[in-house]
């Protein structure tokens, strides 16, 4: 069995490689070549933590495995450790034997950022100028850095519950040579693209805060009860997602479906747009919304890429298991 520790990931996986892996995964899912297993994600009743498992099997790429991990909200208070903690396990689909264990923290941030960026590439207006960030936690910098590569943005605006964390995304904007402005949530009406990346259980981005033609990537809802945007916004938008069953059960769409504002058949798989089976955005005034719930196959795809690179570079640790 091979081990690729967390501290090796940064030297092995690039944003571009993560983007390619996630885009191909979406297409494989839409084509029926890959499928995800049901998600287990629960509050464990200790340290306010959420813990669970995401897994799947890609027949085309012969990638089988799971990611175990979750969200420990108090980690940053006690030690220099991020709140999201995860590990990816890969198995040989021919024999079932353990194949690799891969550190999943940075991979999770990269693949989550890649997923929203894939949605921006395929759904945002070509003339999008202003990008808005709702949330300035650990993953926000990855989100913004990847998103800025998808359009010729001219300005970044941002909001966070704790304004003292906004420099995290301001620094990314400055690195890209773009002006940054802190705004109230209502100020997101200026944005052509909005990324929400929070752990909220109450809506933050309201319907009235979103202008016509906006693309929204909702990346925080991955558990029952989580919600970042007002339910009526999904009724106003064309809704896309990584996987429909997850979207309606643990994603942003869970609330709009429960309230009868949309039904499951209203939601479109992102992969069908990538494959050309769905047109995606159909007008400049249409609001598009990507419900990024985070599927196990994304984690497996980027982890498999890292293992291949680690083997080629001779940095994978081999153990008898």
PDB file of C-alpha atoms in Angstrom:
ATOM      1  CA  UNK A   1       0.000   0.000   0.000  1.00  0.00           C
ATOM      2  CA  UNK A   2       1.150   3.524  -0.756  1.00  0.00           C
ATOM      3  CA  UNK A   3       0.953   6.509   1.566  1.00  0.00           C
ATOM      4  CA  UNK A   4       1.063  10.116   0.370  1.00  0.00           C
ATOM      5  CA  UNK A   5       1.199  12.352   3.466  1.00  0.00           C
ATOM      6  CA  UNK A   6      -0.570  15.685   3.707  1.00  0.00           C
ATOM      7  CA  UNK A   7       2.742  17.566   3.684  1.00  0.00           C
ATOM      8  CA  UNK A   8       3.559  16.191   0.208  1.00  0.00           C
ATOM      9  CA  UNK A   9       0.335  17.250  -1.496  1.00  0.00           C
ATOM     10  CA  UNK A  10       1.267  20.877  -2.235  1.00  0.00           C
ATOM     11  CA  UNK A  11       4.244  19.751  -4.318  1.00  0.00           C
ATOM     12  CA  UNK A  12       2.166  17.276  -6.308  1.00  0.00           C
ATOM     13  CA  UNK A  13      -1.287  18.693  -7.082  1.00  0.00           C
ATOM     14  CA  UNK A  14      -1.811  21.971  -8.954  1.00  0.00           C
ATOM     15  CA  UNK A  15      -5.011  23.970  -9.359  1.00  0.00           C
ATOM     16  CA  UNK A  16      -4.984  23.160 -13.062  1.00  0.00           C
ATOM     17  CA  UNK A  17      -4.669  19.407 -12.458  1.00  0.00           C
ATOM     18  CA  UNK A  18      -7.499  19.520  -9.915  1.00  0.00           C
ATOM     19  CA  UNK A  19      -9.687  21.442 -12.375  1.00  0.00           C
ATOM     20  CA  UNK A  20      -9.096  18.887 -15.149  1.00  0.00           C
ATOM     21  CA  UNK A  21      -9.777  15.943 -12.817  1.00  0.00           C
ATOM     22  CA  UNK A  22     -13.042  17.431 -11.528  1.00  0.00           C
ATOM     23  CA  UNK A  23     -14.286  18.448 -14.985  1.00  0.00           C
ATOM     24  CA  UNK A  24     -13.650  14.927 -16.308  1.00  0.00           C
ATOM     25  CA  UNK A  25     -15.361  13.441 -13.264  1.00  0.00           C
ATOM     26  CA  UNK A  26     -18.514  15.499 -13.857  1.00  0.00           C
ATOM     27  CA  UNK A  27     -18.614  14.314 -17.460  1.00  0.00           C
ATOM     28  CA  UNK A  28     -18.054  10.679 -16.440  1.00  0.00           C
ATOM     29  CA  UNK A  29     -20.896  10.904 -13.933  1.00  0.00           C
ATOM     30  CA  UNK A  30     -23.275  12.344 -16.523  1.00  0.00           C
ATOM     31  CA  UNK A  31     -22.267   9.614 -18.964  1.00  0.00           C
ATOM     32  CA  UNK A  32     -22.994   6.852 -16.465  1.00  0.00           C
ATOM     33  CA  UNK A  33     -19.354   5.749 -16.288  1.00  0.00           C
ATOM     34  CA  UNK A  34     -18.974   6.745 -12.636  1.00  0.00           C
ATOM     35  CA  UNK A  35     -21.272   6.843  -9.642  1.00  0.00           C
ATOM     36  CA  UNK A  36     -21.173   7.969  -6.027  1.00  0.00           C
ATOM     37  CA  UNK A  37     -22.181   5.947  -3.004  1.00  0.00           C
ATOM     38  CA  UNK A  38     -24.732   7.340  -0.528  1.00  0.00           C
ATOM     39  CA  UNK A  39     -23.148   9.915   1.769  1.00  0.00           C
ATOM     40  CA  UNK A  40     -22.880   9.404   5.508  1.00  0.00           C
ATOM     41  CA  UNK A  41     -22.474  12.730   7.318  1.00  0.00           C
ATOM     42  CA  UNK A  42     -23.571  13.264  10.898  1.00  0.00           C
ATOM     43  CA  UNK A  43     -23.081  15.438  13.948  1.00  0.00           C
ATOM     44  CA  UNK A  44     -21.170  13.147  16.309  1.00  0.00           C
ATOM     45  CA  UNK A  45     -22.140  14.937  19.518  1.00  0.00           C
ATOM     46  CA  UNK A  46     -18.535  15.779  20.412  1.00  0.00           C
ATOM     47  CA  UNK A  47     -16.669  19.056  19.810  1.00  0.00           C
ATOM     48  CA  UNK A  48     -19.607  20.200  17.626  1.00  0.00           C
ATOM     49  CA  UNK A  49     -18.020  18.122  14.875  1.00  0.00           C
ATOM     50  CA  UNK A  50     -19.573  16.865  11.647  1.00  0.00           C
ATOM     51  CA  UNK A  51     -18.077  13.595  10.412  1.00  0.00           C
ATOM     52  CA  UNK A  52     -18.805  11.312   7.506  1.00  0.00           C
ATOM     53  CA  UNK A  53     -17.854   9.332   4.432  1.00  0.00           C
ATOM     54  CA  UNK A  54     -18.064  10.002   0.702  1.00  0.00           C
ATOM     55  CA  UNK A  55     -17.142   7.333  -1.815  1.00  0.00           C
ATOM     56  CA  UNK A  56     -17.727   6.025  -5.293  1.00  0.00           C
ATOM     57  CA  UNK A  57     -16.488   4.043  -8.251  1.00  0.00           C
ATOM     58  CA  UNK A  58     -15.305   5.261 -11.645  1.00  0.00           C
ATOM     59  CA  UNK A  59     -15.526   2.327 -14.048  1.00  0.00           C
ATOM     60  CA  UNK A  60     -13.654   4.124 -16.807  1.00  0.00           C
ATOM     61  CA  UNK A  61     -10.748   5.180 -14.622  1.00  0.00           C
ATOM     62  CA  UNK A  62     -10.969   2.128 -12.341  1.00  0.00           C
ATOM     63  CA  UNK A  63     -10.894   4.361  -9.288  1.00  0.00           C
ATOM     64  CA  UNK A  64     -12.556   2.991  -6.151  1.00  0.00           C
ATOM     65  CA  UNK A  65     -12.486   4.434  -2.666  1.00  0.00           C
ATOM     66  CA  UNK A  66     -13.771   6.856  -0.091  1.00  0.00           C
ATOM     67  CA  UNK A  67     -12.952  10.004   1.819  1.00  0.00           C
ATOM     68  CA  UNK A  68     -13.410  10.027   5.583  1.00  0.00           C
ATOM     69  CA  UNK A  69     -13.467  13.270   7.489  1.00  0.00           C
ATOM     70  CA  UNK A  70     -15.466  16.294   8.401  1.00  0.00           C
ATOM     71  CA  UNK A  71     -15.565  19.660  10.115  1.00  0.00           C
ATOM     72  CA  UNK A  72     -14.199  20.431  13.581  1.00  0.00           C
ATOM     73  CA  UNK A  73     -15.174  24.082  14.198  1.00  0.00           C
ATOM     74  CA  UNK A  74     -12.973  24.573  17.273  1.00  0.00           C
ATOM     75  CA  UNK A  75      -9.672  23.418  15.781  1.00  0.00           C
ATOM     76  CA  UNK A  76      -8.431  26.931  15.094  1.00  0.00           C
ATOM     77  CA  UNK A  77      -9.056  27.943  18.714  1.00  0.00           C
ATOM     78  CA  UNK A  78      -6.763  25.332  20.253  1.00  0.00           C
ATOM     79  CA  UNK A  79      -3.940  24.741  17.802  1.00  0.00           C
ATOM     80  CA  UNK A  80      -2.664  25.601  14.341  1.00  0.00           C
ATOM     81  CA  UNK A  81      -4.980  23.199  12.592  1.00  0.00           C
ATOM     82  CA  UNK A  82      -7.674  23.861  10.005  1.00  0.00           C
ATOM     83  CA  UNK A  83     -11.296  23.029  10.775  1.00  0.00           C
ATOM     84  CA  UNK A  84     -11.725  20.667   7.816  1.00  0.00           C
ATOM     85  CA  UNK A  85      -9.919  17.342   8.310  1.00  0.00           C
ATOM     86  CA  UNK A  86     -10.038  14.407   5.891  1.00  0.00           C
ATOM     87  CA  UNK A  87      -8.189  11.400   4.485  1.00  0.00           C
ATOM     88  CA  UNK A  88      -8.753   9.611   1.159  1.00  0.00           C
ATOM     89  CA  UNK A  89      -8.543   5.819   0.878  1.00  0.00           C
ATOM     90  CA  UNK A  90      -8.141   4.154  -2.518  1.00  0.00           C
ATOM     91  CA  UNK A  91      -8.728   0.451  -3.217  1.00  0.00           C
ATOM     92  CA  UNK A  92      -7.838  -1.910  -6.043  1.00  0.00           C
ATOM     93  CA  UNK A  93     -11.187  -2.514  -7.817  1.00  0.00           C
ATOM     94  CA  UNK A  94      -9.976  -5.911  -9.084  1.00  0.00           C
ATOM     95  CA  UNK A  95      -9.148  -7.351  -5.677  1.00  0.00           C
ATOM     96  CA  UNK A  96     -10.542  -5.007  -3.028  1.00  0.00           C
ATOM     97  CA  UNK A  97      -7.136  -4.600  -1.398  1.00  0.00           C
ATOM     98  CA  UNK A  98      -6.123  -1.235   0.044  1.00  0.00           C
ATOM     99  CA  UNK A  99      -4.108   0.614  -2.591  1.00  0.00           C
ATOM    100  CA  UNK A 100      -3.304   4.036  -1.121  1.00  0.00           C
ATOM    101  CA  UNK A 101      -3.922   6.437   1.741  1.00  0.00           C
ATOM    102  CA  UNK A 102      -3.734  10.112   0.814  1.00  0.00           C
ATOM    103  CA  UNK A 103      -3.873  13.253   2.941  1.00  0.00           C
ATOM    104  CA  UNK A 104      -7.161  14.929   2.060  1.00  0.00           C
ATOM    105  CA  UNK A 105      -7.097  18.425   3.536  1.00  0.00           C
ATOM    106  CA  UNK A 106      -5.443  20.358   0.720  1.00  0.00           C
ATOM    107  CA  UNK A 107      -7.043  18.052  -1.856  1.00  0.00           C
ATOM    108  CA  UNK A 108     -10.473  18.914  -0.488  1.00  0.00           C
ATOM    109  CA  UNK A 109      -9.788  22.635  -0.799  1.00  0.00           C
ATOM    110  CA  UNK A 110      -8.438  22.234  -4.341  1.00  0.00           C
ATOM    111  CA  UNK A 111     -11.227  20.008  -5.614  1.00  0.00           C
ATOM    112  CA  UNK A 112     -13.921  22.216  -4.020  1.00  0.00           C
ATOM    113  CA  UNK A 113     -12.400  25.268  -5.682  1.00  0.00           C
ATOM    114  CA  UNK A 114     -12.128  23.345  -8.949  1.00  0.00           C
ATOM    115  CA  UNK A 115     -15.818  22.413  -8.834  1.00  0.00           C
ATOM    116  CA  UNK A 116     -16.991  26.009  -8.491  1.00  0.00           C
ATOM    117  CA  UNK A 117     -14.526  27.083 -11.187  1.00  0.00           C
ATOM    118  CA  UNK A 118     -15.853  24.439 -13.570  1.00  0.00           C
ATOM    119  CA  UNK A 119     -19.321  25.908 -13.035  1.00  0.00           C
ATOM    120  CA  UNK A 120     -18.005  29.432 -13.717  1.00  0.00           C
ATOM    121  CA  UNK A 121     -16.300  28.263 -16.903  1.00  0.00           C
ATOM    122  CA  UNK A 122     -19.488  26.726 -18.281  1.00  0.00           C
ATOM    123  CA  UNK A 123     -22.230  28.960 -16.827  1.00  0.00           C
ATOM    124  CA  UNK A 124     -21.009  32.487 -16.055  1.00  0.00           C
ATOM    125  CA  UNK A 125     -21.470  35.262 -18.610  1.00  0.00           C
ATOM    126  CA  UNK A 126     -18.390  35.833 -20.756  1.00  0.00           C
ATOM    127  CA  UNK A 127     -18.432  39.540 -19.857  1.00  0.00           C
ATOM    128  CA  UNK A 128     -18.455  38.968 -16.086  1.00  0.00           C
ATOM    129  CA  UNK A 129     -16.408  41.746 -14.444  1.00  0.00           C
ATOM    130  CA  UNK A 130     -17.069  41.625 -10.704  1.00  0.00           C
ATOM    131  CA  UNK A 131     -16.730  38.538  -8.512  1.00  0.00           C
ATOM    132  CA  UNK A 132     -18.207  38.437  -5.021  1.00  0.00           C
ATOM    133  CA  UNK A 133     -17.132  36.210  -2.146  1.00  0.00           C
ATOM    134  CA  UNK A 134     -19.518  35.357   0.680  1.00  0.00           C
ATOM    135  CA  UNK A 135     -17.251  33.839   3.307  1.00  0.00           C
ATOM    136  CA  UNK A 136     -13.560  34.303   4.070  1.00  0.00           C
ATOM    137  CA  UNK A 137     -12.656  31.051   5.801  1.00  0.00           C
ATOM    138  CA  UNK A 138      -9.793  28.709   4.978  1.00  0.00           C
ATOM    139  CA  UNK A 139     -11.232  27.542   1.655  1.00  0.00           C
ATOM    140  CA  UNK A 140     -12.121  31.014   0.376  1.00  0.00           C
ATOM    141  CA  UNK A 141      -8.622  31.806  -0.885  1.00  0.00           C
ATOM    142  CA  UNK A 142      -8.545  28.587  -2.916  1.00  0.00           C
ATOM    143  CA  UNK A 143     -11.985  29.379  -4.312  1.00  0.00           C
ATOM    144  CA  UNK A 144     -11.094  32.893  -5.388  1.00  0.00           C
ATOM    145  CA  UNK A 145      -7.658  32.052  -6.772  1.00  0.00           C
ATOM    146  CA  UNK A 146      -9.110  29.340  -9.014  1.00  0.00           C
ATOM    147  CA  UNK A 147     -12.163  31.375 -10.034  1.00  0.00           C
ATOM    148  CA  UNK A 148     -10.097  34.360 -11.182  1.00  0.00           C
ATOM    149  CA  UNK A 149      -8.639  32.176 -13.944  1.00  0.00           C
ATOM    150  CA  UNK A 150     -12.052  31.609 -15.537  1.00  0.00           C
ATOM    151  CA  UNK A 151     -13.003  35.158 -16.555  1.00  0.00           C
ATOM    152  CA  UNK A 152     -11.365  38.539 -17.012  1.00  0.00           C
ATOM    153  CA  UNK A 153     -12.561  39.901 -13.680  1.00  0.00           C
ATOM    154  CA  UNK A 154     -11.827  43.537 -12.878  1.00  0.00           C
ATOM    155  CA  UNK A 155     -12.865  43.713  -9.219  1.00  0.00           C
ATOM    156  CA  UNK A 156     -13.368  41.521  -6.142  1.00  0.00           C
ATOM    157  CA  UNK A 157     -15.942  42.255  -3.431  1.00  0.00           C
ATOM    158  CA  UNK A 158     -16.334  40.296  -0.233  1.00  0.00           C
ATOM    159  CA  UNK A 159     -18.335  39.780   2.949  1.00  0.00           C
ATOM    160  CA  UNK A 160     -17.626  37.698   6.031  1.00  0.00           C
ATOM    161  CA  UNK A 161     -19.321  37.260   9.396  1.00  0.00           C
ATOM    162  CA  UNK A 162     -15.993  38.198  10.999  1.00  0.00           C
ATOM    163  CA  UNK A 163     -14.658  41.146   8.979  1.00  0.00           C
ATOM    164  CA  UNK A 164     -11.166  40.642  10.419  1.00  0.00           C
ATOM    165  CA  UNK A 165     -10.822  37.548   8.182  1.00  0.00           C
ATOM    166  CA  UNK A 166     -11.462  39.454   4.940  1.00  0.00           C
ATOM    167  CA  UNK A 167      -7.722  40.011   4.291  1.00  0.00           C
ATOM    168  CA  UNK A 168      -7.563  36.327   3.352  1.00  0.00           C
ATOM    169  CA  UNK A 169      -9.464  37.047   0.129  1.00  0.00           C
ATOM    170  CA  UNK A 170      -8.213  40.619  -0.217  1.00  0.00           C
ATOM    171  CA  UNK A 171      -4.659  39.272  -0.429  1.00  0.00           C
ATOM    172  CA  UNK A 172      -5.645  36.980  -3.313  1.00  0.00           C
ATOM    173  CA  UNK A 173      -7.203  39.932  -5.136  1.00  0.00           C
ATOM    174  CA  UNK A 174      -4.083  42.059  -4.593  1.00  0.00           C
ATOM    175  CA  UNK A 175      -1.856  39.225  -5.861  1.00  0.00           C
ATOM    176  CA  UNK A 176      -3.964  39.194  -9.028  1.00  0.00           C
ATOM    177  CA  UNK A 177      -3.674  42.982  -9.399  1.00  0.00           C
ATOM    178  CA  UNK A 178      -7.359  43.580  -8.696  1.00  0.00           C
ATOM    179  CA  UNK A 179      -9.073  46.065  -6.373  1.00  0.00           C
ATOM    180  CA  UNK A 180     -10.931  44.634  -3.378  1.00  0.00           C
ATOM    181  CA  UNK A 181     -13.900  46.109  -1.540  1.00  0.00           C
ATOM    182  CA  UNK A 182     -15.616  44.885   1.607  1.00  0.00           C
ATOM    183  CA  UNK A 183     -19.383  45.158   1.176  1.00  0.00           C
ATOM    184  CA  UNK A 184     -22.566  44.301   3.086  1.00  0.00           C
ATOM    185  CA  UNK A 185     -24.403  41.236   1.836  1.00  0.00           C
ATOM    186  CA  UNK A 186     -26.768  43.480  -0.102  1.00  0.00           C
ATOM    187  CA  UNK A 187     -23.705  44.740  -1.982  1.00  0.00           C
ATOM    188  CA  UNK A 188     -23.475  41.399  -3.776  1.00  0.00           C
ATOM    189  CA  UNK A 189     -25.965  42.874  -6.242  1.00  0.00           C
ATOM    190  CA  UNK A 190     -22.911  44.400  -7.957  1.00  0.00           C
ATOM    191  CA  UNK A 191     -21.375  40.980  -8.639  1.00  0.00           C
ATOM    192  CA  UNK A 192     -21.618  39.065 -11.907  1.00  0.00           C
ATOM    193  CA  UNK A 193     -20.374  35.919 -10.164  1.00  0.00           C
ATOM    194  CA  UNK A 194     -20.891  35.085  -6.485  1.00  0.00           C
ATOM    195  CA  UNK A 195     -19.242  32.242  -4.583  1.00  0.00           C
ATOM    196  CA  UNK A 196     -20.709  31.322  -1.204  1.00  0.00           C
ATOM    197  CA  UNK A 197     -18.320  29.273   0.926  1.00  0.00           C
ATOM    198  CA  UNK A 198     -19.573  29.219   4.527  1.00  0.00           C
ATOM    199  CA  UNK A 199     -20.868  26.708   7.053  1.00  0.00           C
ATOM    200  CA  UNK A 200     -24.142  28.594   7.538  1.00  0.00           C
ATOM    201  CA  UNK A 201     -27.394  26.997   8.655  1.00  0.00           C
ATOM    202  CA  UNK A 202     -29.417  30.134   7.862  1.00  0.00           C
ATOM    203  CA  UNK A 203     -29.560  31.946   4.489  1.00  0.00           C
ATOM    204  CA  UNK A 204     -27.063  34.756   4.004  1.00  0.00           C
ATOM    205  CA  UNK A 205     -27.435  35.650   0.328  1.00  0.00           C
ATOM    206  CA  UNK A 206     -31.028  36.770  -0.150  1.00  0.00           C
ATOM    207  CA  UNK A 207     -32.997  36.819  -3.376  1.00  0.00           C
ATOM    208  CA  UNK A 208     -33.041  40.617  -3.467  1.00  0.00           C
ATOM    209  CA  UNK A 209     -29.233  40.731  -3.268  1.00  0.00           C
ATOM    210  CA  UNK A 210     -28.748  39.010  -6.635  1.00  0.00           C
ATOM    211  CA  UNK A 211     -28.974  40.812  -9.978  1.00  0.00           C
ATOM    212  CA  UNK A 212     -30.117  39.399 -13.301  1.00  0.00           C
ATOM    213  CA  UNK A 213     -27.454  37.536 -15.206  1.00  0.00           C
ATOM    214  CA  UNK A 214     -25.495  36.511 -12.105  1.00  0.00           C
ATOM    215  CA  UNK A 215     -23.890  33.103 -11.712  1.00  0.00           C
ATOM    216  CA  UNK A 216     -23.820  31.794  -8.140  1.00  0.00           C
ATOM    217  CA  UNK A 217     -21.675  28.907  -6.936  1.00  0.00           C
ATOM    218  CA  UNK A 218     -23.016  27.659  -3.594  1.00  0.00           C
ATOM    219  CA  UNK A 219     -20.224  25.572  -2.085  1.00  0.00           C
ATOM    220  CA  UNK A 220     -21.011  25.369   1.629  1.00  0.00           C
ATOM    221  CA  UNK A 221     -24.121  23.194   1.941  1.00  0.00           C
ATOM    222  CA  UNK A 222     -23.066  19.566   2.278  1.00  0.00           C
ATOM    223  CA  UNK A 223     -25.099  18.463   5.310  1.00  0.00           C
ATOM    224  CA  UNK A 224     -28.765  18.300   6.269  1.00  0.00           C
ATOM    225  CA  UNK A 225     -29.841  21.705   7.508  1.00  0.00           C
ATOM    226  CA  UNK A 226     -27.042  23.789   6.006  1.00  0.00           C
ATOM    227  CA  UNK A 227     -28.196  26.752   3.933  1.00  0.00           C
ATOM    228  CA  UNK A 228     -26.369  29.732   2.415  1.00  0.00           C
ATOM    229  CA  UNK A 229     -28.953  31.338   0.091  1.00  0.00           C
ATOM    230  CA  UNK A 230     -32.626  32.157   0.316  1.00  0.00           C
ATOM    231  CA  UNK A 231     -34.782  29.313  -1.022  1.00  0.00           C
ATOM    232  CA  UNK A 232     -36.705  31.593  -3.372  1.00  0.00           C
ATOM    233  CA  UNK A 233     -33.453  32.339  -5.199  1.00  0.00           C
ATOM    234  CA  UNK A 234     -33.337  28.747  -6.451  1.00  0.00           C
ATOM    235  CA  UNK A 235     -36.850  29.145  -7.834  1.00  0.00           C
ATOM    236  CA  UNK A 236     -35.681  32.242  -9.700  1.00  0.00           C
ATOM    237  CA  UNK A 237     -32.549  30.584 -11.095  1.00  0.00           C
ATOM    238  CA  UNK A 238     -31.642  27.707 -13.394  1.00  0.00           C
ATOM    239  CA  UNK A 239     -30.158  25.236 -10.915  1.00  0.00           C
ATOM    240  CA  UNK A 240     -27.208  22.959 -11.692  1.00  0.00           C
ATOM    241  CA  UNK A 241     -25.405  20.536  -9.394  1.00  0.00           C
ATOM    242  CA  UNK A 242     -22.699  17.924  -9.137  1.00  0.00           C
ATOM    243  CA  UNK A 243     -25.161  15.169  -8.201  1.00  0.00           C
ATOM    244  CA  UNK A 244     -28.929  15.573  -8.017  1.00  0.00           C
ATOM    245  CA  UNK A 245     -29.693  13.109  -5.167  1.00  0.00           C
ATOM    246  CA  UNK A 246     -27.144  14.880  -2.952  1.00  0.00           C
ATOM    247  CA  UNK A 247     -28.404  18.293  -3.991  1.00  0.00           C
ATOM    248  CA  UNK A 248     -31.952  17.573  -2.819  1.00  0.00           C
ATOM    249  CA  UNK A 249     -30.928  15.731   0.348  1.00  0.00           C
ATOM    250  CA  UNK A 250     -27.904  17.575   1.779  1.00  0.00           C
ATOM    251  CA  UNK A 251     -27.184  20.406  -0.677  1.00  0.00           C
ATOM    252  CA  UNK A 252     -28.501  23.930  -1.089  1.00  0.00           C
ATOM    253  CA  UNK A 253     -31.541  22.638  -2.986  1.00  0.00           C
ATOM    254  CA  UNK A 254     -32.812  20.640   0.009  1.00  0.00           C
ATOM    255  CA  UNK A 255     -34.692  23.672   1.329  1.00  0.00           C
ATOM    256  CA  UNK A 256     -36.246  24.843  -1.935  1.00  0.00           C
ATOM    257  CA  UNK A 257     -37.439  21.286  -2.633  1.00  0.00           C
ATOM    258  CA  UNK A 258     -38.846  20.891   0.888  1.00  0.00           C
ATOM    259  CA  UNK A 259     -40.719  24.183   0.500  1.00  0.00           C
ATOM    260  CA  UNK A 260     -42.156  23.107  -2.859  1.00  0.00           C
ATOM    261  CA  UNK A 261     -40.431  25.917  -4.760  1.00  0.00           C
ATOM    262  CA  UNK A 262     -38.627  23.537  -7.132  1.00  0.00           C
ATOM    263  CA  UNK A 263     -38.747  19.811  -7.815  1.00  0.00           C
ATOM    264  CA  UNK A 264     -35.920  17.381  -8.450  1.00  0.00           C
ATOM    265  CA  UNK A 265     -36.441  17.363 -12.212  1.00  0.00           C
ATOM    266  CA  UNK A 266     -35.770  21.117 -12.321  1.00  0.00           C
ATOM    267  CA  UNK A 267     -32.122  20.494 -11.400  1.00  0.00           C
ATOM    268  CA  UNK A 268     -29.513  19.809 -14.100  1.00  0.00           C
ATOM    269  CA  UNK A 269     -26.305  17.775 -13.708  1.00  0.00           C
ATOM    270  CA  UNK A 270     -23.224  19.886 -14.368  1.00  0.00           C
ATOM    271  CA  UNK A 271     -21.772  17.011 -16.355  1.00  0.00           C
ATOM    272  CA  UNK A 272     -24.537  17.215 -18.937  1.00  0.00           C
ATOM    273  CA  UNK A 273     -23.463  20.792 -19.714  1.00  0.00           C
ATOM    274  CA  UNK A 274     -19.823  19.754 -20.009  1.00  0.00           C
ATOM    275  CA  UNK A 275     -20.762  16.921 -22.376  1.00  0.00           C
ATOM    276  CA  UNK A 276     -22.938  19.229 -24.492  1.00  0.00           C
ATOM    277  CA  UNK A 277     -26.209  17.500 -23.652  1.00  0.00           C
ATOM    278  CA  UNK A 278     -27.595  20.639 -21.989  1.00  0.00           C
ATOM    279  CA  UNK A 279     -27.058  24.226 -23.202  1.00  0.00           C
ATOM    280  CA  UNK A 280     -26.366  25.630 -19.735  1.00  0.00           C
ATOM    281  CA  UNK A 281     -26.987  29.385 -19.620  1.00  0.00           C
ATOM    282  CA  UNK A 282     -29.562  30.379 -22.249  1.00  0.00           C
ATOM    283  CA  UNK A 283     -29.593  34.167 -21.918  1.00  0.00           C
ATOM    284  CA  UNK A 284     -27.540  37.057 -20.568  1.00  0.00           C
ATOM    285  CA  UNK A 285     -30.246  37.890 -18.014  1.00  0.00           C
ATOM    286  CA  UNK A 286     -30.695  34.360 -16.704  1.00  0.00           C
ATOM    287  CA  UNK A 287     -29.485  33.611 -13.176  1.00  0.00           C
ATOM    288  CA  UNK A 288     -27.574  30.348 -12.960  1.00  0.00           C
ATOM    289  CA  UNK A 289     -26.842  28.607  -9.661  1.00  0.00           C
ATOM    290  CA  UNK A 290     -24.457  25.722  -9.059  1.00  0.00           C
ATOM    291  CA  UNK A 291     -25.221  23.660  -5.962  1.00  0.00           C
ATOM    292  CA  UNK A 292     -21.812  22.194  -5.152  1.00  0.00           C
ATOM    293  CA  UNK A 293     -22.455  19.471  -2.598  1.00  0.00           C
ATOM    294  CA  UNK A 294     -19.041  17.824  -2.991  1.00  0.00           C
ATOM    295  CA  UNK A 295     -19.106  14.278  -4.316  1.00  0.00           C
ATOM    296  CA  UNK A 296     -16.755  11.481  -3.373  1.00  0.00           C
ATOM    297  CA  UNK A 297     -15.682  10.912  -6.960  1.00  0.00           C
ATOM    298  CA  UNK A 298     -14.060  14.360  -7.020  1.00  0.00           C
ATOM    299  CA  UNK A 299     -11.897  13.415  -4.048  1.00  0.00           C
ATOM    300  CA  UNK A 300     -11.010  10.065  -5.581  1.00  0.00           C
ATOM    301  CA  UNK A 301     -10.066  11.642  -8.916  1.00  0.00           C
ATOM    302  CA  UNK A 302      -7.661  14.169  -7.438  1.00  0.00           C
ATOM    303  CA  UNK A 303      -6.262  11.603  -4.980  1.00  0.00           C
ATOM    304  CA  UNK A 304      -5.588   9.109  -7.782  1.00  0.00           C
ATOM    305  CA  UNK A 305      -3.768  11.821  -9.728  1.00  0.00           C
ATOM    306  CA  UNK A 306      -1.640  12.619  -6.682  1.00  0.00           C
ATOM    307  CA  UNK A 307      -0.724   8.964  -6.156  1.00  0.00           C
ATOM    308  CA  UNK A 308       0.390   8.645  -9.780  1.00  0.00           C
ATOM    309  CA  UNK A 309       2.524  11.772  -9.470  1.00  0.00           C
ATOM    310  CA  UNK A 310       3.971  10.654  -6.133  1.00  0.00           C
ATOM    311  CA  UNK A 311       5.012   7.323  -7.633  1.00  0.00           C
ATOM    312  CA  UNK A 312       6.606   9.000 -10.656  1.00  0.00           C
ATOM    313  CA  UNK A 313       8.516  11.435  -8.451  1.00  0.00           C
ATOM    314  CA  UNK A 314       9.533   8.729  -5.996  1.00  0.00           C
ATOM    315  CA  UNK A 315       7.953  10.379  -2.943  1.00  0.00           C
ATOM    316  CA  UNK A 316       5.182   7.854  -2.224  1.00  0.00           C
ATOM    317  CA  UNK A 317       5.777   5.813   0.933  1.00  0.00           C
ATOM    318  CA  UNK A 318       5.261   2.083   0.413  1.00  0.00           C
ATOM    319  CA  UNK A 319       4.233  -0.089   3.380  1.00  0.00           C
ATOM    320  CA  UNK A 320       3.406  -3.759   3.715  1.00  0.00           C
ATOM    321  CA  UNK A 321      -0.288  -3.837   4.620  1.00  0.00           C
TER     322      UNK A 321
END
